[in-house]
Short mmCIF file of C-alpha atoms (C1' of nucleotides) in Angstrom, two decimals:
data_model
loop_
_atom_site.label_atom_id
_atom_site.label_comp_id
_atom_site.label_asym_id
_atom_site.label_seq_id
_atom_site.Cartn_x
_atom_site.Cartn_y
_atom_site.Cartn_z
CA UNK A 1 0.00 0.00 0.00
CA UNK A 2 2.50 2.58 1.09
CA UNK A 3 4.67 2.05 -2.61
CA UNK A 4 7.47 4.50 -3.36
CA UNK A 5 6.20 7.85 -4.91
CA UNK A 6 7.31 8.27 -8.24
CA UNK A 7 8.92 11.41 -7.50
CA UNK A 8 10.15 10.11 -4.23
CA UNK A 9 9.79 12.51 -1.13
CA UNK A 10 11.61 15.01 -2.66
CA UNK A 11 9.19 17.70 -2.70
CA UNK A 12 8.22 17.75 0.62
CA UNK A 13 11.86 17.78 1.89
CA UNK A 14 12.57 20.42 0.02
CA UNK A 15 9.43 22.66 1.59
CA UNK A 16 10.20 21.78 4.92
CA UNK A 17 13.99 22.63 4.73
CA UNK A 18 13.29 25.83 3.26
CA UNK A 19 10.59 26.83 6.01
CA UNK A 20 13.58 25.95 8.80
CA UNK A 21 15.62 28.14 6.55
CA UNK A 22 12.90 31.25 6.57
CA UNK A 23 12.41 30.71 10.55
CA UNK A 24 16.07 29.73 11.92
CA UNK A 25 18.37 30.35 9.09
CA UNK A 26 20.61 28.17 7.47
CA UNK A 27 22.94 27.74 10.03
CA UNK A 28 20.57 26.18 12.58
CA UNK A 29 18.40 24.42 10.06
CA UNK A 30 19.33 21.28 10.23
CA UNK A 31 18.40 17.54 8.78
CA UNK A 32 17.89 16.05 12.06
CA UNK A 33 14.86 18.57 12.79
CA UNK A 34 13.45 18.41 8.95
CA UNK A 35 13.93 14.38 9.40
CA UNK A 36 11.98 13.95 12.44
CA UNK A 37 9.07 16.80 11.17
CA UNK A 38 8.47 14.86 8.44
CA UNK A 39 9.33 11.02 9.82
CA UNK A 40 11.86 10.05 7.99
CA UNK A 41 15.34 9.24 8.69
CA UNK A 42 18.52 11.67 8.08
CA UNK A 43 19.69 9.24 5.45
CA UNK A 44 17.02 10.12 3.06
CA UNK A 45 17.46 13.75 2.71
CA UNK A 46 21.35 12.63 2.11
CA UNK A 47 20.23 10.48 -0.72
CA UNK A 48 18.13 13.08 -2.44
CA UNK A 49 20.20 16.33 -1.83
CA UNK A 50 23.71 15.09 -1.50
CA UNK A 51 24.92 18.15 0.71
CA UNK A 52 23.58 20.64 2.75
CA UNK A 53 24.76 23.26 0.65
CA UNK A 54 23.50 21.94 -2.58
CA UNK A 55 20.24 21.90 -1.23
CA UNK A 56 20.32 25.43 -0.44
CA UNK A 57 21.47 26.50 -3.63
CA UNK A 58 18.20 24.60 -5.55
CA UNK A 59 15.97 27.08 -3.47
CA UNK A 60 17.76 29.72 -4.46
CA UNK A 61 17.91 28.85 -8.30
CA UNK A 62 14.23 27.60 -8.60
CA UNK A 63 13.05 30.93 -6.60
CA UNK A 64 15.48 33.42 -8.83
CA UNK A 65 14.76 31.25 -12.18
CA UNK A 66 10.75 31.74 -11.31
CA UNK A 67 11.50 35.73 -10.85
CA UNK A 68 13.27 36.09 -13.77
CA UNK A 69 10.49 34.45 -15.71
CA UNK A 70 7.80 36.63 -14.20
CA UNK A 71 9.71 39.57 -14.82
CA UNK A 72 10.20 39.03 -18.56
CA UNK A 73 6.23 38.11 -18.78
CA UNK A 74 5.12 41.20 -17.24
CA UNK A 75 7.63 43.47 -19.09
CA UNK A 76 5.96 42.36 -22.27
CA UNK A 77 3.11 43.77 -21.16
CA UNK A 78 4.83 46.96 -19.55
CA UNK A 79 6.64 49.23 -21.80
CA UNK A 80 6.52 52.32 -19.70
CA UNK A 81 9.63 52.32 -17.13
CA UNK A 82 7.42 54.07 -14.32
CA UNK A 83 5.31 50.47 -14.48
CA UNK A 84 7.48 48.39 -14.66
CA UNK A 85 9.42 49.30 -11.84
CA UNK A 86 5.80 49.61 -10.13
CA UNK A 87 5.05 46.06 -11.27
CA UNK A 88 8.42 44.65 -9.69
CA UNK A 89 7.63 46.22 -6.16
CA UNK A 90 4.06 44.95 -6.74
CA UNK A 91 5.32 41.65 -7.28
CA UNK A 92 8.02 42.22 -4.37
CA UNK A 93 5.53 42.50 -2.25
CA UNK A 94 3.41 39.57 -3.56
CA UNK A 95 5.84 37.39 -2.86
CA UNK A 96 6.47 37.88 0.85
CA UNK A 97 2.30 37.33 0.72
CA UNK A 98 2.04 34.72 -1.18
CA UNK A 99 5.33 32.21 -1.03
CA UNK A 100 6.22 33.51 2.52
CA UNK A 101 8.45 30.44 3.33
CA UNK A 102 11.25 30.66 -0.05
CA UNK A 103 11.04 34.18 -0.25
CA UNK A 104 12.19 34.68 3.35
CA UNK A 105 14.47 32.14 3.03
CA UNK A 106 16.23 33.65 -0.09
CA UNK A 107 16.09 37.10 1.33
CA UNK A 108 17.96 36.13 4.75
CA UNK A 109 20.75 33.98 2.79
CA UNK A 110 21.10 36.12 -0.22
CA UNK A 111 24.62 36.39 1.35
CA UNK A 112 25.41 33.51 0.97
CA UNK A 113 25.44 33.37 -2.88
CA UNK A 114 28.50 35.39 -2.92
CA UNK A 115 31.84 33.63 -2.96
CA UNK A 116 30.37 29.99 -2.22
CA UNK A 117 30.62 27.19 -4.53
CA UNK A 118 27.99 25.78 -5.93
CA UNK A 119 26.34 29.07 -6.01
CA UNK A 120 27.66 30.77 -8.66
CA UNK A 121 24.68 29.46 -10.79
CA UNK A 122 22.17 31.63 -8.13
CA UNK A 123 24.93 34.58 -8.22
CA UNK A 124 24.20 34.89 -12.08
CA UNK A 125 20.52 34.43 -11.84
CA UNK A 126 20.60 37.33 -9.56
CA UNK A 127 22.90 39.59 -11.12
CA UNK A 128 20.96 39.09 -14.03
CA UNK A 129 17.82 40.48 -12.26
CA UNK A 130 19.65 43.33 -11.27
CA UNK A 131 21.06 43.80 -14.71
CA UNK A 132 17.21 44.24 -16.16
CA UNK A 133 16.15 46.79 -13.00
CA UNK A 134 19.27 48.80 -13.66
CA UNK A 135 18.32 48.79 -17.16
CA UNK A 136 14.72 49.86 -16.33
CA UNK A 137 16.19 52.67 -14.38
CA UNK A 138 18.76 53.85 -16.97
CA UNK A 139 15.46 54.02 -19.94
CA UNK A 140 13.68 55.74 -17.90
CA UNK A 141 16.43 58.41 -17.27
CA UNK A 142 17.09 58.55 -20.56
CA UNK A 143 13.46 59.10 -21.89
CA UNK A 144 13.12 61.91 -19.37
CA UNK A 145 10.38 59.33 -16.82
CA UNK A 146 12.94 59.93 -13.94
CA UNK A 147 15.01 62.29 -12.48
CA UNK A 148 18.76 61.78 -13.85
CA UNK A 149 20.61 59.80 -11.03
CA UNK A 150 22.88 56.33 -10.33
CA UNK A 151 20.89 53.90 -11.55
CA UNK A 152 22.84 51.31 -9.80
CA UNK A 153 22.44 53.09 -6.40
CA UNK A 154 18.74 53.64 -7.00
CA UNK A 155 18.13 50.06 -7.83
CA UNK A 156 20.26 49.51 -4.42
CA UNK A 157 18.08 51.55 -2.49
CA UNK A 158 14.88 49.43 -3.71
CA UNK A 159 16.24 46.19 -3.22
CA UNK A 160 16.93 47.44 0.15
CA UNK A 161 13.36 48.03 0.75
CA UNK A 162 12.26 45.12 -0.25
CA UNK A 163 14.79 42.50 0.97
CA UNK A 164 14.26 44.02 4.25
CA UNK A 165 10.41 43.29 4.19
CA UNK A 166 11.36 39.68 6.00
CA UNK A 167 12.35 40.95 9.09
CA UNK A 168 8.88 42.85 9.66
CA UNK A 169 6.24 41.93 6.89
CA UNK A 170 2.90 40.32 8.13
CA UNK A 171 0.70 39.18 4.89
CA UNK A 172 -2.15 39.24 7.50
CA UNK A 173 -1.03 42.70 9.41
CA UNK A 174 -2.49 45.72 9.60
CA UNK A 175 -2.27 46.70 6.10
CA UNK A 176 -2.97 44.59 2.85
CA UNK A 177 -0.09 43.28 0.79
CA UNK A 178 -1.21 45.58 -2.26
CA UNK A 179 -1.53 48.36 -0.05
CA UNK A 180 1.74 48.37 1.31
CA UNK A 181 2.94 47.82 -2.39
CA UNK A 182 1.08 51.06 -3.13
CA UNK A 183 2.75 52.73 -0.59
CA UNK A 184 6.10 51.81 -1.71
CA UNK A 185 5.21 52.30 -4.98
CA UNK A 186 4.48 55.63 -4.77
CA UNK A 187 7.24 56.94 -2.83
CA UNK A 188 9.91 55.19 -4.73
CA UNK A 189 8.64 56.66 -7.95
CA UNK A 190 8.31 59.76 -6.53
CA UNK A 191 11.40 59.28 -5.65
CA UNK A 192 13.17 58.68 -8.43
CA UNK A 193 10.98 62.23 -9.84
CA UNK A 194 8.35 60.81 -11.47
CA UNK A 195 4.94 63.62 -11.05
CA UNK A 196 2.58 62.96 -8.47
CA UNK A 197 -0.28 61.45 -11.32
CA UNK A 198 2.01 59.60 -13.21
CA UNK A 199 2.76 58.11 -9.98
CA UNK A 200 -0.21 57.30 -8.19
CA UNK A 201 -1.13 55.61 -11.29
CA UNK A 202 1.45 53.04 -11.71
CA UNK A 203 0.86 52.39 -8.26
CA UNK A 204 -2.44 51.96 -7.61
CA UNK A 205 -3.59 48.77 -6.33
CA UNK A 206 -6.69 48.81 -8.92
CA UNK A 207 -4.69 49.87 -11.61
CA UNK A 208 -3.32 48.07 -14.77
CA UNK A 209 -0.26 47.54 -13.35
CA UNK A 210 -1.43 45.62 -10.44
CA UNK A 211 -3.80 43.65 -12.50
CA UNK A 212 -1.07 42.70 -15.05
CA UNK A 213 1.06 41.57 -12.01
CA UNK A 214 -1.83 39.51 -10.47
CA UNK A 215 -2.01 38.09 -14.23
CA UNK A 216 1.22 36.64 -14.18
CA UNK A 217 1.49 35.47 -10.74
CA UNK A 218 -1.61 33.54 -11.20
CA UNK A 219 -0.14 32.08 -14.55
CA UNK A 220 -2.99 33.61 -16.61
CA UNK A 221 -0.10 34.98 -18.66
CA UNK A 222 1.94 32.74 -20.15
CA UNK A 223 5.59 32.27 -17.99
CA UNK A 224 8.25 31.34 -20.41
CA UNK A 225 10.14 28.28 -18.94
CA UNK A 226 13.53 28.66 -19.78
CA UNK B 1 56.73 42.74 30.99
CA UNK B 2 53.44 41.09 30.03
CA UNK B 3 51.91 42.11 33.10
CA UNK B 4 47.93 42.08 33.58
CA UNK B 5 46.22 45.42 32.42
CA UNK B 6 43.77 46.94 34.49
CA UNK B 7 41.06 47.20 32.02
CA UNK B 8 42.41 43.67 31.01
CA UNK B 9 42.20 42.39 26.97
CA UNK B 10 38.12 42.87 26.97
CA UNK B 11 38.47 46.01 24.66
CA UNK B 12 41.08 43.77 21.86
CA UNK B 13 38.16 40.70 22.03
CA UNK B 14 35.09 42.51 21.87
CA UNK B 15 36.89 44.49 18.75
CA UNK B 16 37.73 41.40 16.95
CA UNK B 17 34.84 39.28 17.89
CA UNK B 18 32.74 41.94 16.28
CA UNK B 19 34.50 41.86 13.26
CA UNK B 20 34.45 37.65 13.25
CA UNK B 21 30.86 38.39 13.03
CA UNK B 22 30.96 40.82 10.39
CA UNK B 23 32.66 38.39 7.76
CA UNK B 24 31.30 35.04 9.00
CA UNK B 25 27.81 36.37 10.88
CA UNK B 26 27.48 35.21 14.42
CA UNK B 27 26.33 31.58 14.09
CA UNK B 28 30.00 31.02 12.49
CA UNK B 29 32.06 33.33 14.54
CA UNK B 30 33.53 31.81 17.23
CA UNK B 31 35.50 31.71 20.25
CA UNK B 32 38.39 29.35 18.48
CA UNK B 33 39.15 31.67 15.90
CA UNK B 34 39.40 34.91 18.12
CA UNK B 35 41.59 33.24 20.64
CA UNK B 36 43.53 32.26 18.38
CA UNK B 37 43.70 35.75 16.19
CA UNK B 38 44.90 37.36 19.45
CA UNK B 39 47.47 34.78 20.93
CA UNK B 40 44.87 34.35 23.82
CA UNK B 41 43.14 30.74 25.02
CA UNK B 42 39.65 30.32 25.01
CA UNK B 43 39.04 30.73 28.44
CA UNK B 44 39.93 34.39 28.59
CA UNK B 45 36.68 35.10 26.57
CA UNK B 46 34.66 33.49 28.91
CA UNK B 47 36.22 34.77 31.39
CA UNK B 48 35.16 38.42 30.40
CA UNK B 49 32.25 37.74 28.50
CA UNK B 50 30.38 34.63 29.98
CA UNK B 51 28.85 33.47 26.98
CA UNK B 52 28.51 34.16 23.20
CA UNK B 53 25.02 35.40 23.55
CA UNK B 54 25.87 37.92 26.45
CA UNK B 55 28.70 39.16 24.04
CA UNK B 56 26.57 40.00 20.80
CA UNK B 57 24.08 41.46 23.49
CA UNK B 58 26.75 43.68 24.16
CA UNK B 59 27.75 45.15 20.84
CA UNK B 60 24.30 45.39 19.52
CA UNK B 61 23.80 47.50 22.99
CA UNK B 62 26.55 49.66 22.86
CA UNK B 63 25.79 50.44 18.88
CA UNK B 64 22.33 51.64 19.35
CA UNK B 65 23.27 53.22 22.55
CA UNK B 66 25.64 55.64 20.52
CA UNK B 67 23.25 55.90 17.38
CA UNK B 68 20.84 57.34 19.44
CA UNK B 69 22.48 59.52 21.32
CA UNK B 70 23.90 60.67 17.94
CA UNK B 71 20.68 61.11 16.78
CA UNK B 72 19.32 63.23 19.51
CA UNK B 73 22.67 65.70 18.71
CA UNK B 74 21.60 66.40 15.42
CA UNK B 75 17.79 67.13 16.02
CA UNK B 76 18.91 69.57 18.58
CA UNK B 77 20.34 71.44 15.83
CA UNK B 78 18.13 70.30 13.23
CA UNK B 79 14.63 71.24 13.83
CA UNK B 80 12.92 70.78 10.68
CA UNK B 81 11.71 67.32 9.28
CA UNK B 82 13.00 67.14 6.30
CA UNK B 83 16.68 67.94 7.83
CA UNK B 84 16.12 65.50 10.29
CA UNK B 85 15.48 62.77 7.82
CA UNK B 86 18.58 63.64 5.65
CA UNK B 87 21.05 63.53 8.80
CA UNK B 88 19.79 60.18 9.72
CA UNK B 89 20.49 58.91 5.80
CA UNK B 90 23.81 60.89 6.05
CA UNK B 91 24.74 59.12 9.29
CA UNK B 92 23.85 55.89 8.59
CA UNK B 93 25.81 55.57 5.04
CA UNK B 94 28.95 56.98 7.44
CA UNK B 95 28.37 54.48 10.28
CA UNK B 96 28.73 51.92 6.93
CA UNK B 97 32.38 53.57 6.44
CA UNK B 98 33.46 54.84 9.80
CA UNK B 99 32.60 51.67 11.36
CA UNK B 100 32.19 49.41 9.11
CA UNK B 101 32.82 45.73 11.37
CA UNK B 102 29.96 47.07 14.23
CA UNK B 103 27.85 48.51 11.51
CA UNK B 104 27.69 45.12 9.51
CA UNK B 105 27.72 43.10 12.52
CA UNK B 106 24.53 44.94 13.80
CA UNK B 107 23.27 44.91 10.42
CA UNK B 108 23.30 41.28 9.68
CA UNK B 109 22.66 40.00 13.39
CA UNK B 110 19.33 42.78 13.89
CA UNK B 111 17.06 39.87 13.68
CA UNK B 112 18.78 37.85 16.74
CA UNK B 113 16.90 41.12 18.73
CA UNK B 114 13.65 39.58 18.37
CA UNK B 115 12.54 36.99 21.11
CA UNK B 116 16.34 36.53 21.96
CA UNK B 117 16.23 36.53 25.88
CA UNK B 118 19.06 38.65 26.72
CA UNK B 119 18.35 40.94 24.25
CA UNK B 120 15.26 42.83 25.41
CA UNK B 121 17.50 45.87 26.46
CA UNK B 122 18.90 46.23 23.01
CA UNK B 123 15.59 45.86 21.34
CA UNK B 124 13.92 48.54 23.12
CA UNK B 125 17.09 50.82 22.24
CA UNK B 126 16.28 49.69 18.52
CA UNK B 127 12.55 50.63 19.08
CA UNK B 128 13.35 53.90 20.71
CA UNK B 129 15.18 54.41 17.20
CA UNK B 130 12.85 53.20 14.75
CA UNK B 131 9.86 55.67 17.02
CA UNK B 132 12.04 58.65 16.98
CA UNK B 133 12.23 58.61 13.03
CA UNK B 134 8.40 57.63 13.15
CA UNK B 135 8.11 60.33 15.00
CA UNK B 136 10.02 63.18 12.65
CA UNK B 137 7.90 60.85 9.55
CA UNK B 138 4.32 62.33 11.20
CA UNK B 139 5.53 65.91 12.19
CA UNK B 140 6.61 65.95 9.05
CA UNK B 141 3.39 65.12 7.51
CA UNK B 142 1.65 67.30 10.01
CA UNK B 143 3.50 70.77 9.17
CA UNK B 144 2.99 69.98 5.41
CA UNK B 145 6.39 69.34 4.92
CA UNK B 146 5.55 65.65 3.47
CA UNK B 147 2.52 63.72 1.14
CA UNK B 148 0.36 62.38 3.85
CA UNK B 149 1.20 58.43 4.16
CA UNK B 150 2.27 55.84 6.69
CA UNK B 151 4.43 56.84 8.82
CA UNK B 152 5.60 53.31 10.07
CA UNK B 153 5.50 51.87 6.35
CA UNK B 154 8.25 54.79 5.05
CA UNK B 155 10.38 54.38 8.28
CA UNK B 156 10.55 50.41 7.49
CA UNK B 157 11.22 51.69 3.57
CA UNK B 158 14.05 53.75 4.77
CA UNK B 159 15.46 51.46 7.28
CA UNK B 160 15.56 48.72 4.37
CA UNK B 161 17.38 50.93 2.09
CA UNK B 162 20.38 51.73 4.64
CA UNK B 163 20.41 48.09 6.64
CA UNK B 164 20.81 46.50 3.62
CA UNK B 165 23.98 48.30 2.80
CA UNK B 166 26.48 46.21 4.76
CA UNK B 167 26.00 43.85 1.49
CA UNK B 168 26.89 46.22 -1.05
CA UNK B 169 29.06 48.61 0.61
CA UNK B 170 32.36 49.84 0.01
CA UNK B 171 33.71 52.87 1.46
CA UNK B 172 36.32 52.98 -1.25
CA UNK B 173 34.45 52.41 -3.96
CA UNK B 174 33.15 54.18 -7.18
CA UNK B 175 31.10 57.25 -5.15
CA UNK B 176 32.03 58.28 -2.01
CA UNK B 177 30.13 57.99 1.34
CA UNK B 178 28.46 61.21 1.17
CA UNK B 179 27.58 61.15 -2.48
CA UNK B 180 25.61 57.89 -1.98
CA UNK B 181 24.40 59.55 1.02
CA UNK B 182 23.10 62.35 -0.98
CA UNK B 183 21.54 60.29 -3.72
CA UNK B 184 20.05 58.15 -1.18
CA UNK B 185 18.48 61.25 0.65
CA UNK B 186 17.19 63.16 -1.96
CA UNK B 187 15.42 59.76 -3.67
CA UNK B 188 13.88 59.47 -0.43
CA UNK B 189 12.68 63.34 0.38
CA UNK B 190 11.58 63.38 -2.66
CA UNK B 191 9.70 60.17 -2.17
CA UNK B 192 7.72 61.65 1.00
CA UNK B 193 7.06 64.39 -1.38
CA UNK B 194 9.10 67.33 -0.14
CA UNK B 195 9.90 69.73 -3.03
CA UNK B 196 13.07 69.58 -5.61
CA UNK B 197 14.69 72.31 -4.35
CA UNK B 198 14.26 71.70 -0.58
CA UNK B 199 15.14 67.82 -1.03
CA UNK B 200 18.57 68.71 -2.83
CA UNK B 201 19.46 71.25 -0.63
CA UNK B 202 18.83 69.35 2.79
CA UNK B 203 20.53 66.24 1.03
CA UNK B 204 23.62 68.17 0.17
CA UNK B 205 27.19 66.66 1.23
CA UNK B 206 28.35 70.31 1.49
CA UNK B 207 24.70 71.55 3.11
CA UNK B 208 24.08 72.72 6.88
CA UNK B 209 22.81 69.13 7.51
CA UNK B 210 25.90 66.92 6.43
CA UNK B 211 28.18 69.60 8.30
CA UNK B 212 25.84 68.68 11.43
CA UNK B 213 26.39 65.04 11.24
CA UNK B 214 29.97 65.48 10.55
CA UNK B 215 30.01 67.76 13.64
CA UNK B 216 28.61 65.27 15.43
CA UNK B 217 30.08 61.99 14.48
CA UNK B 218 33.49 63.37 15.07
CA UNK B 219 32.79 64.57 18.36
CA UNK B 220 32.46 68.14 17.68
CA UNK B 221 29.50 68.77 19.51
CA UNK B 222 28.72 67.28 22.85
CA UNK B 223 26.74 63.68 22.93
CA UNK B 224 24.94 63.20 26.16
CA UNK B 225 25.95 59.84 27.42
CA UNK B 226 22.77 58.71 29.56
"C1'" DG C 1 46.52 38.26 51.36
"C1'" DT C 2 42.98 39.07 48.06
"C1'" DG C 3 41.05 39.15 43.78
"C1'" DA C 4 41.14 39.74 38.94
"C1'" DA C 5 43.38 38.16 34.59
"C1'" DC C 6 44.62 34.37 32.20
"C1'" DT C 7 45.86 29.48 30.80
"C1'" DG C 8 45.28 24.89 28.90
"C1'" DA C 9 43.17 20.63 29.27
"C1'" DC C 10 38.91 18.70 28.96
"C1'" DC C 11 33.75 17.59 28.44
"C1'" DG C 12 29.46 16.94 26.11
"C1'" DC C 13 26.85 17.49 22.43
"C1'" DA C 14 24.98 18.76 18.04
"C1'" DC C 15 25.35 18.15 13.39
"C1'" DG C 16 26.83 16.83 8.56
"C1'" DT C 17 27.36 12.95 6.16
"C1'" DA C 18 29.25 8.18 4.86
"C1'" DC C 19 27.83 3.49 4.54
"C1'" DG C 20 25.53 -0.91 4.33
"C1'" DG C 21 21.43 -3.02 3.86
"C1'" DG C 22 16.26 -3.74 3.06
"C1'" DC C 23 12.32 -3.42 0.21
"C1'" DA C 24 8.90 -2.28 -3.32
"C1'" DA C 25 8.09 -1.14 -8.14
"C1'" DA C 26 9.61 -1.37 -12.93
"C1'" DG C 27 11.84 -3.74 -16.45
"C1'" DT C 28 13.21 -8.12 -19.01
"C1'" DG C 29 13.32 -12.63 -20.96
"C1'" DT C 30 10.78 -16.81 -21.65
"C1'" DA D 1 1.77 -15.46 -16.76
"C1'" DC D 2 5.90 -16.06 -14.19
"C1'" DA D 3 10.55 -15.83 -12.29
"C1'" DC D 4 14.56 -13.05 -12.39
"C1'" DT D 5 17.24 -8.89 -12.27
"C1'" DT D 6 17.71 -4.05 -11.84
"C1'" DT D 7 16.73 0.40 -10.00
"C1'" DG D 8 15.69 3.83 -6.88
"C1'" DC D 9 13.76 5.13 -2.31
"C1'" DC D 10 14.49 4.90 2.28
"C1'" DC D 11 16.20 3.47 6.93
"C1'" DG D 12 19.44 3.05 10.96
"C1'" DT D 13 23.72 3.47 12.67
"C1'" DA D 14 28.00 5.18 13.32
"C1'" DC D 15 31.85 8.34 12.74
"C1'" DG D 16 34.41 12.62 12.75
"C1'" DT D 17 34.60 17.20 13.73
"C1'" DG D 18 33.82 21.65 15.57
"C1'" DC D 19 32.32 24.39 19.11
"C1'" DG D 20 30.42 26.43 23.52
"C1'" DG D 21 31.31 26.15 27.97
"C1'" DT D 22 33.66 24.18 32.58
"C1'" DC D 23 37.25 23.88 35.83
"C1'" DA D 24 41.42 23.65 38.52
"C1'" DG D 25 45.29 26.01 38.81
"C1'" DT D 26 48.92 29.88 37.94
"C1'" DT D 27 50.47 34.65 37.57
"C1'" DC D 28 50.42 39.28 38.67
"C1'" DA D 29 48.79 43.98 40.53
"C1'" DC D 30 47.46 46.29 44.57
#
DNA sequence: GTGAACTGACCGCACGTACGGGCAAAGTGT
DNA sequence: ACACTTTGCCCGTACGTGCGGTCAGTTCAC
């Protein structure tokens, strides 16, 4: 009755790690705790992972490869630079709401993907995320949407932002997760000196922005799987 | 010769144990290492410290501690909002360069403050912080100086932006401190909605406000130690 | 003499992971 | 249909290592 799985208990492992990973970090999640949460033995998480650090680096590469993806889909739809940078705090935000377990989990050991092997697949995931908001930063400068400024520091400053949401971000707090997108939103764009309608537009929670975000996350919009 | 020193070795560990945790975070910084670093045995750490806890308790303390006090220099001489907003962004790029090993190592360890025991004293420093710029958000808003918004949402915006720092930071690299500083500050005044003018002049590295904070950070003007 | 600073040996434990074996499903030949 | 082999999932145990913390004892300043 109880056969083997045809994919194995892979899956779950995987979950469960990265949830001790969101709540203890990696250094105190550890395969004794996962093993016993899920009743299984030590040896089995050896057998599917190999190391501890390999199985680290798979959350990071399926979360940044699913990013990326996102990204591209809803930057076909986007050609403005104000909404598309709205559209990636949007989704920021979404994330922390919705996948609350990886995202914290990459967000507290981006760290690590610096200087580690058997990261430097992650590292150029990442860099490569960063590479298409600088470049949404530097068309909008140069099309006269923003302010002229470091578009490198600026996209700094808003990864800042929203890396930081783990350490304080309730999906079920006071505010809504679209609100405090909104919020964010607005004063980055603002910000970066876009004018107060142009703004609140891109922003808005009811907007088009917002819906085309809610599009893609939902996979309404087709997600090219690289 | 190698007599014992009054005030003993505790300044040398807590110096280098802070910057163990800086490089490695605190999980991987340990007692081995520093001993060994400083041609001292184990024991002498304990001996001063107790326990590893107790010792990160310490420098998150002492940080805040002087942050604050810092902070309470330059409103006395800064009373309006939007001045008081562009000293803290000024100050907290040059804690990133003055101090760089206690600025990263409170940086990256912030979240051991929450449910710690042992670290309720440097929590409630923290909070004291994060309500005094809460605090200059809403009187702010109030005088018309800033958009109405959330006050708490665009402290934890701000706070993102400069505590995630310690992972792109270099003091010697392409811009200097106070040019990031500036671009930093005048992104975010802007962002609350303070006008161009007033934004670039209160986020000026040669303005009235970064000649406070350097006043202040080098000692210039008195910092009541309570 | 008293107490603080410091040493070095040692303990206990947590954790990553290597290894050998068991067992069910899928594949293969007849 | 049936026996045989192969494959992959999973278990249990054991090992090595690294680290936080203990403790008895020594040295030195006052």
């Amino acid at each position: 009755m109880t056969g083997h799985a045809r994919g194995g208990r892979r899956p779950e492992i995987l979950e469960t790690f990265t949830r001790h990973v969101a709540q203890h970090g990696y250094d105190r999640a550890n395969f004794g705790d996962v093993a016993a949460e899920l009743g299984m033995s030590k040896g089995t998480i050896v057998h599917h992972f190999g190391t501890k650090d390999r199985m680290l680096a798979e959350v990071q590469e399926s979360y940044m490869r699913r990013r990326l993806a996102e990204a591209h889909a809803m930057f076909a739809r986007l050609p403005g630079a104000g909404e598309r940078i709205a559209a990636l705090v949007h989704a920021g935000v979404r994330y922390s709401a919705d996948e609350p377990a990886t995202t914290v989990a990459f967000q507290r050991e981006v760290v690590r993907l610096v200087d580690r092997p058997g990261m430097e697949s992650a590292r150029g995931l990442r860099d490569e995320y960063r590479d298409l908001v600088v470049g949404v930063l530097a068309d909008g400068e140069a099309d006269g949407t923003f302010l002229p400024g470091d578009a490198r520091l600026r996209s700094l400053q808003m990864f800042g932002s929203l890396h930081w949401m783990w350490t304080w971000f309730d999906p079920a707090g006071r505010l809504a997760p679209a609100e405090v997108a909104a919020e964010f939103a607005v004063t980055l764009l603002r910000g970066l000196g876009m004018d107060e309608p142009a703004a609140r537009a891109a922003a808005d929670p009811a907007g088009e922005v917002a819906a085309v975000v809610g599009d893609v996350l939902a996979g309404v919009v087709a997600v090219s799987r690289s």
